[in-house]
C-alpha cells in the first residue's frame, strides 16, 4: 500500500509541476483511480477480517477522531505516508460487514493506549521510546514493542466492554 501511495504521490508531483491543461486532466483521472484502488483495498481487508474471525466476534478499533498524524519533523517524502490511509472508510466497511455476520465493532478511546503498562496499569508518557518503538515500564520492568502494547491495551478495553462497561477507557 505504501509503495503504491508513494508512486501516485510522485506522479502527482510531476504532473503538478508541469501545470499544463493535459496534466490537469491526467491528475483528475489519476485521483479517481487512486480512490477506487484504496476503496477496493479497504473492502478486501474488511471482508478478510470478518471471514477469518467468523460470527459473534467483537472488533475493537481505536477512535482516531481528532488524532493528528501530522509530522513536521519527518522528511518531506515521508510526511504523507501517515495521513493518507482511509481509516474512517475501513472502519465503516468493517462495521457493516460485521453486522451482516452477527458481529460487532466498537470504537474505544485512543487515549493512553500506547502509554499504559498492561501488567501494572501505570500510565506514563516517558516510558515509551518513539525512536526505538519500545515501551519500558520503570514501575514493574515490563518491556515490549509499543505497537504490541497498544494492541494489548485495546484488547483489554474490548474485554471491559464485554464485561458491561458501556464506554471503556483508561
PDB file of C-alpha atoms in Angstrom:
ATOM      1  CA  UNK A   1       0.000   0.000   0.000  1.00  0.00           C
ATOM      2  CA  UNK A   2       2.754   2.445   0.936  1.00  0.00           C
ATOM      3  CA  UNK A   3       4.682   1.751  -2.281  1.00  0.00           C
ATOM      4  CA  UNK A   4       1.624   2.355  -4.431  1.00  0.00           C
ATOM      5  CA  UNK A   5       0.734   5.528  -2.492  1.00  0.00           C
ATOM      6  CA  UNK A   6       4.298   6.794  -2.987  1.00  0.00           C
ATOM      7  CA  UNK A   7       4.079   6.044  -6.714  1.00  0.00           C
ATOM      8  CA  UNK A   8       0.868   8.049  -7.036  1.00  0.00           C
ATOM      9  CA  UNK A   9       2.316  10.895  -4.976  1.00  0.00           C
ATOM     10  CA  UNK A  10       5.425  11.096  -7.156  1.00  0.00           C
ATOM     11  CA  UNK A  11       3.337  11.068 -10.329  1.00  0.00           C
ATOM     12  CA  UNK A  12       1.037  13.801  -8.931  1.00  0.00           C
ATOM     13  CA  UNK A  13       4.039  15.988  -8.076  1.00  0.00           C
ATOM     14  CA  UNK A  14       5.445  15.547 -11.578  1.00  0.00           C
ATOM     15  CA  UNK A  15       2.135  16.440 -13.236  1.00  0.00           C
ATOM     16  CA  UNK A  16       1.533  19.414 -10.923  1.00  0.00           C
ATOM     17  CA  UNK A  17       4.968  20.769 -11.785  1.00  0.00           C
ATOM     18  CA  UNK A  18       4.065  20.700 -15.491  1.00  0.00           C
ATOM     19  CA  UNK A  19       0.878  22.701 -14.982  1.00  0.00           C
ATOM     20  CA  UNK A  20      -0.451  22.124 -18.496  1.00  0.00           C
ATOM     21  CA  UNK A  21      -4.101  21.552 -19.328  1.00  0.00           C
ATOM     22  CA  UNK A  22      -3.484  17.924 -20.242  1.00  0.00           C
ATOM     23  CA  UNK A  23      -1.542  17.397 -16.996  1.00  0.00           C
ATOM     24  CA  UNK A  24      -4.558  18.706 -15.042  1.00  0.00           C
ATOM     25  CA  UNK A  25      -6.874  16.297 -16.900  1.00  0.00           C
ATOM     26  CA  UNK A  26      -4.483  13.473 -16.137  1.00  0.00           C
ATOM     27  CA  UNK A  27      -4.378  14.478 -12.439  1.00  0.00           C
ATOM     28  CA  UNK A  28      -8.173  14.311 -12.207  1.00  0.00           C
ATOM     29  CA  UNK A  29      -8.209  10.871 -13.832  1.00  0.00           C
ATOM     30  CA  UNK A  30      -5.390   9.721 -11.570  1.00  0.00           C
ATOM     31  CA  UNK A  31      -7.150  10.797  -8.368  1.00  0.00           C
ATOM     32  CA  UNK A  32     -10.224   8.759  -9.289  1.00  0.00           C
ATOM     33  CA  UNK A  33      -8.084   5.701  -9.952  1.00  0.00           C
ATOM     34  CA  UNK A  34      -6.243   6.014  -6.637  1.00  0.00           C
ATOM     35  CA  UNK A  35      -9.502   6.467  -4.704  1.00  0.00           C
ATOM     36  CA  UNK A  36     -11.060   3.410  -6.333  1.00  0.00           C
ATOM     37  CA  UNK A  37      -7.954   1.378  -5.572  1.00  0.00           C
ATOM     38  CA  UNK A  38      -7.861   2.280  -1.856  1.00  0.00           C
ATOM     39  CA  UNK A  39     -11.612   1.619  -1.600  1.00  0.00           C
ATOM     40  CA  UNK A  40     -11.024  -1.846  -3.059  1.00  0.00           C
ATOM     41  CA  UNK A  41      -8.174  -2.487  -0.603  1.00  0.00           C
ATOM     42  CA  UNK A  42     -10.394  -1.465   2.322  1.00  0.00           C
ATOM     43  CA  UNK A  43     -13.235  -3.690   1.076  1.00  0.00           C
ATOM     44  CA  UNK A  44     -10.949  -6.694   0.735  1.00  0.00           C
ATOM     45  CA  UNK A  45      -9.311  -6.124   4.117  1.00  0.00           C
ATOM     46  CA  UNK A  46     -12.619  -5.774   5.966  1.00  0.00           C
ATOM     47  CA  UNK A  47     -14.043  -8.816   4.171  1.00  0.00           C
ATOM     48  CA  UNK A  48     -10.979 -10.894   5.092  1.00  0.00           C
ATOM     49  CA  UNK A  49     -11.171  -9.865   8.763  1.00  0.00           C
ATOM     50  CA  UNK A  50     -14.857 -10.759   9.031  1.00  0.00           C
ATOM     51  CA  UNK A  51     -14.375 -14.104   7.253  1.00  0.00           C
ATOM     52  CA  UNK A  52     -11.282 -15.043   9.271  1.00  0.00           C
ATOM     53  CA  UNK A  53     -12.818 -14.415  12.694  1.00  0.00           C
ATOM     54  CA  UNK A  54     -16.350 -15.571  11.893  1.00  0.00           C
ATOM     55  CA  UNK A  55     -19.626 -14.632  13.504  1.00  0.00           C
ATOM     56  CA  UNK A  56     -20.153 -13.416  17.083  1.00  0.00           C
ATOM     57  CA  UNK A  57     -16.838 -11.556  17.091  1.00  0.00           C
ATOM     58  CA  UNK A  58     -16.135  -8.215  18.717  1.00  0.00           C
ATOM     59  CA  UNK A  59     -13.832  -5.996  16.664  1.00  0.00           C
ATOM     60  CA  UNK A  60     -12.298  -3.223  18.769  1.00  0.00           C
ATOM     61  CA  UNK A  61     -10.892  -0.184  16.970  1.00  0.00           C
ATOM     62  CA  UNK A  62      -9.303   2.972  18.282  1.00  0.00           C
ATOM     63  CA  UNK A  63     -11.405   6.089  17.785  1.00  0.00           C
ATOM     64  CA  UNK A  64      -8.986   8.203  15.766  1.00  0.00           C
ATOM     65  CA  UNK A  65     -11.285  11.225  15.541  1.00  0.00           C
ATOM     66  CA  UNK A  66      -9.213  14.309  16.254  1.00  0.00           C
ATOM     67  CA  UNK A  67      -5.925  12.404  16.307  1.00  0.00           C
ATOM     68  CA  UNK A  68      -3.380  14.153  14.118  1.00  0.00           C
ATOM     69  CA  UNK A  69      -0.876  12.211  12.085  1.00  0.00           C
ATOM     70  CA  UNK A  70       0.825  15.439  11.021  1.00  0.00           C
ATOM     71  CA  UNK A  71       4.570  15.054  11.463  1.00  0.00           C
ATOM     72  CA  UNK A  72       6.549  18.135  10.504  1.00  0.00           C
ATOM     73  CA  UNK A  73       9.724  16.619  11.967  1.00  0.00           C
ATOM     74  CA  UNK A  74       9.828  13.968   9.219  1.00  0.00           C
ATOM     75  CA  UNK A  75      11.445  14.469   5.804  1.00  0.00           C
ATOM     76  CA  UNK A  76       9.008  15.775   3.196  1.00  0.00           C
ATOM     77  CA  UNK A  77       8.974  12.444   1.350  1.00  0.00           C
ATOM     78  CA  UNK A  78       7.663  10.588   4.441  1.00  0.00           C
ATOM     79  CA  UNK A  79       5.106  13.133   5.715  1.00  0.00           C
ATOM     80  CA  UNK A  80       2.201  11.969   3.575  1.00  0.00           C
ATOM     81  CA  UNK A  81       2.501   8.278   4.492  1.00  0.00           C
ATOM     82  CA  UNK A  82       0.939   8.566   7.950  1.00  0.00           C
ATOM     83  CA  UNK A  83      -2.046  10.679   7.000  1.00  0.00           C
ATOM     84  CA  UNK A  84      -3.041   9.157   3.682  1.00  0.00           C
ATOM     85  CA  UNK A  85      -4.736   5.937   4.830  1.00  0.00           C
ATOM     86  CA  UNK A  86      -8.535   5.912   4.812  1.00  0.00           C
ATOM     87  CA  UNK A  87      -9.108   4.720   8.414  1.00  0.00           C
ATOM     88  CA  UNK A  88     -12.661   6.033   8.576  1.00  0.00           C
ATOM     89  CA  UNK A  89     -13.638   4.216   5.400  1.00  0.00           C
ATOM     90  CA  UNK A  90     -12.085   0.967   6.640  1.00  0.00           C
ATOM     91  CA  UNK A  91     -13.997   1.262   9.928  1.00  0.00           C
ATOM     92  CA  UNK A  92     -17.266   1.840   8.030  1.00  0.00           C
ATOM     93  CA  UNK A  93     -16.726  -1.178   5.776  1.00  0.00           C
ATOM     94  CA  UNK A  94     -15.765  -3.377   8.716  1.00  0.00           C
ATOM     95  CA  UNK A  95     -18.839  -2.247  10.675  1.00  0.00           C
ATOM     96  CA  UNK A  96     -21.389  -3.037   8.008  1.00  0.00           C
ATOM     97  CA  UNK A  97     -19.771  -6.361   7.072  1.00  0.00           C
ATOM     98  CA  UNK A  98     -19.500  -7.378  10.727  1.00  0.00           C
ATOM     99  CA  UNK A  99     -23.196  -6.598  11.298  1.00  0.00           C
ATOM    100  CA  UNK A 100     -24.103  -8.810   8.334  1.00  0.00           C
ATOM    101  CA  UNK A 101     -22.143 -11.601  10.034  1.00  0.00           C
ATOM    102  CA  UNK A 102     -23.660 -11.164  13.548  1.00  0.00           C
ATOM    103  CA  UNK A 103     -20.500  -9.498  14.834  1.00  0.00           C
ATOM    104  CA  UNK A 104     -19.968  -6.129  16.475  1.00  0.00           C
ATOM    105  CA  UNK A 105     -17.485  -3.272  16.033  1.00  0.00           C
ATOM    106  CA  UNK A 106     -16.816  -0.765  18.789  1.00  0.00           C
ATOM    107  CA  UNK A 107     -14.510   2.210  18.876  1.00  0.00           C
ATOM    108  CA  UNK A 108     -12.613   2.909  22.082  1.00  0.00           C
ATOM    109  CA  UNK A 109     -10.719   5.998  23.118  1.00  0.00           C
ATOM    110  CA  UNK A 110      -7.145   6.089  21.831  1.00  0.00           C
ATOM    111  CA  UNK A 111      -6.104   7.971  24.957  1.00  0.00           C
ATOM    112  CA  UNK A 112      -3.218   6.278  26.832  1.00  0.00           C
ATOM    113  CA  UNK A 113      -3.349   3.025  24.815  1.00  0.00           C
ATOM    114  CA  UNK A 114       0.357   3.383  23.994  1.00  0.00           C
ATOM    115  CA  UNK A 115       1.353   4.795  27.382  1.00  0.00           C
ATOM    116  CA  UNK A 116      -0.275   2.317  29.802  1.00  0.00           C
ATOM    117  CA  UNK A 117       1.575  -0.718  31.144  1.00  0.00           C
ATOM    118  CA  UNK A 118      -0.628  -3.802  30.618  1.00  0.00           C
ATOM    119  CA  UNK A 119       0.924  -5.549  33.642  1.00  0.00           C
ATOM    120  CA  UNK A 120       0.744  -2.947  36.432  1.00  0.00           C
ATOM    121  CA  UNK A 121      -1.518  -0.274  34.894  1.00  0.00           C
ATOM    122  CA  UNK A 122       0.961   2.592  35.242  1.00  0.00           C
ATOM    123  CA  UNK A 123       0.385   5.401  32.746  1.00  0.00           C
ATOM    124  CA  UNK A 124       3.483   7.413  31.960  1.00  0.00           C
ATOM    125  CA  UNK A 125       4.353   9.047  28.664  1.00  0.00           C
ATOM    126  CA  UNK A 126       8.107   8.828  29.254  1.00  0.00           C
ATOM    127  CA  UNK A 127       8.001   5.003  29.340  1.00  0.00           C
ATOM    128  CA  UNK A 128       7.551   4.959  25.563  1.00  0.00           C
ATOM    129  CA  UNK A 129      10.509   5.423  23.217  1.00  0.00           C
ATOM    130  CA  UNK A 130       9.172   6.508  19.815  1.00  0.00           C
ATOM    131  CA  UNK A 131      12.505   6.153  18.032  1.00  0.00           C
ATOM    132  CA  UNK A 132      13.010   2.515  19.063  1.00  0.00           C
ATOM    133  CA  UNK A 133       9.269   1.649  19.043  1.00  0.00           C
ATOM    134  CA  UNK A 134       9.738   0.307  22.541  1.00  0.00           C
ATOM    135  CA  UNK A 135       7.874   0.601  25.826  1.00  0.00           C
ATOM    136  CA  UNK A 136       9.663   0.056  29.132  1.00  0.00           C
ATOM    137  CA  UNK A 137       7.810   0.363  32.453  1.00  0.00           C
ATOM    138  CA  UNK A 138      10.055   1.647  35.226  1.00  0.00           C
ATOM    139  CA  UNK A 139       7.494   0.520  37.810  1.00  0.00           C
ATOM    140  CA  UNK A 140       7.348  -3.237  37.079  1.00  0.00           C
ATOM    141  CA  UNK A 141      10.077  -3.658  34.440  1.00  0.00           C
ATOM    142  CA  UNK A 142       7.736  -4.780  31.635  1.00  0.00           C
ATOM    143  CA  UNK A 143       9.262  -4.242  28.184  1.00  0.00           C
ATOM    144  CA  UNK A 144       7.606  -4.633  24.794  1.00  0.00           C
ATOM    145  CA  UNK A 145       7.115  -3.190  21.324  1.00  0.00           C
ATOM    146  CA  UNK A 146       4.921  -0.084  21.583  1.00  0.00           C
ATOM    147  CA  UNK A 147       2.505  -1.248  18.841  1.00  0.00           C
ATOM    148  CA  UNK A 148       2.059  -4.592  20.614  1.00  0.00           C
ATOM    149  CA  UNK A 149       1.460  -2.741  23.864  1.00  0.00           C
ATOM    150  CA  UNK A 150      -1.229  -0.610  22.188  1.00  0.00           C
ATOM    151  CA  UNK A 151      -2.922  -3.734  20.811  1.00  0.00           C
ATOM    152  CA  UNK A 152      -2.893  -5.371  24.253  1.00  0.00           C
ATOM    153  CA  UNK A 153      -4.490  -2.300  25.823  1.00  0.00           C
ATOM    154  CA  UNK A 154      -7.137  -2.108  23.079  1.00  0.00           C
ATOM    155  CA  UNK A 155      -7.922  -5.787  23.715  1.00  0.00           C
ATOM    156  CA  UNK A 156      -8.299  -5.004  27.422  1.00  0.00           C
ATOM    157  CA  UNK A 157     -10.753  -2.220  26.593  1.00  0.00           C
ATOM    158  CA  UNK A 158     -12.714  -4.710  24.475  1.00  0.00           C
ATOM    159  CA  UNK A 159     -12.811  -7.100  27.433  1.00  0.00           C
ATOM    160  CA  UNK A 160     -14.131  -4.284  29.627  1.00  0.00           C
ATOM    161  CA  UNK A 161     -16.860  -3.635  27.040  1.00  0.00           C
ATOM    162  CA  UNK A 162     -17.879  -7.309  27.061  1.00  0.00           C
ATOM    163  CA  UNK A 163     -17.978  -7.178  30.879  1.00  0.00           C
ATOM    164  CA  UNK A 164     -20.655  -4.494  30.693  1.00  0.00           C
ATOM    165  CA  UNK A 165     -18.773  -1.205  30.695  1.00  0.00           C
ATOM    166  CA  UNK A 166     -20.506   0.935  28.028  1.00  0.00           C
ATOM    167  CA  UNK A 167     -17.580   3.231  27.185  1.00  0.00           C
ATOM    168  CA  UNK A 168     -14.350   1.651  28.393  1.00  0.00           C
ATOM    169  CA  UNK A 169     -11.337   3.938  28.787  1.00  0.00           C
ATOM    170  CA  UNK A 170      -8.214   4.361  30.896  1.00  0.00           C
TER     171      UNK A 170
END
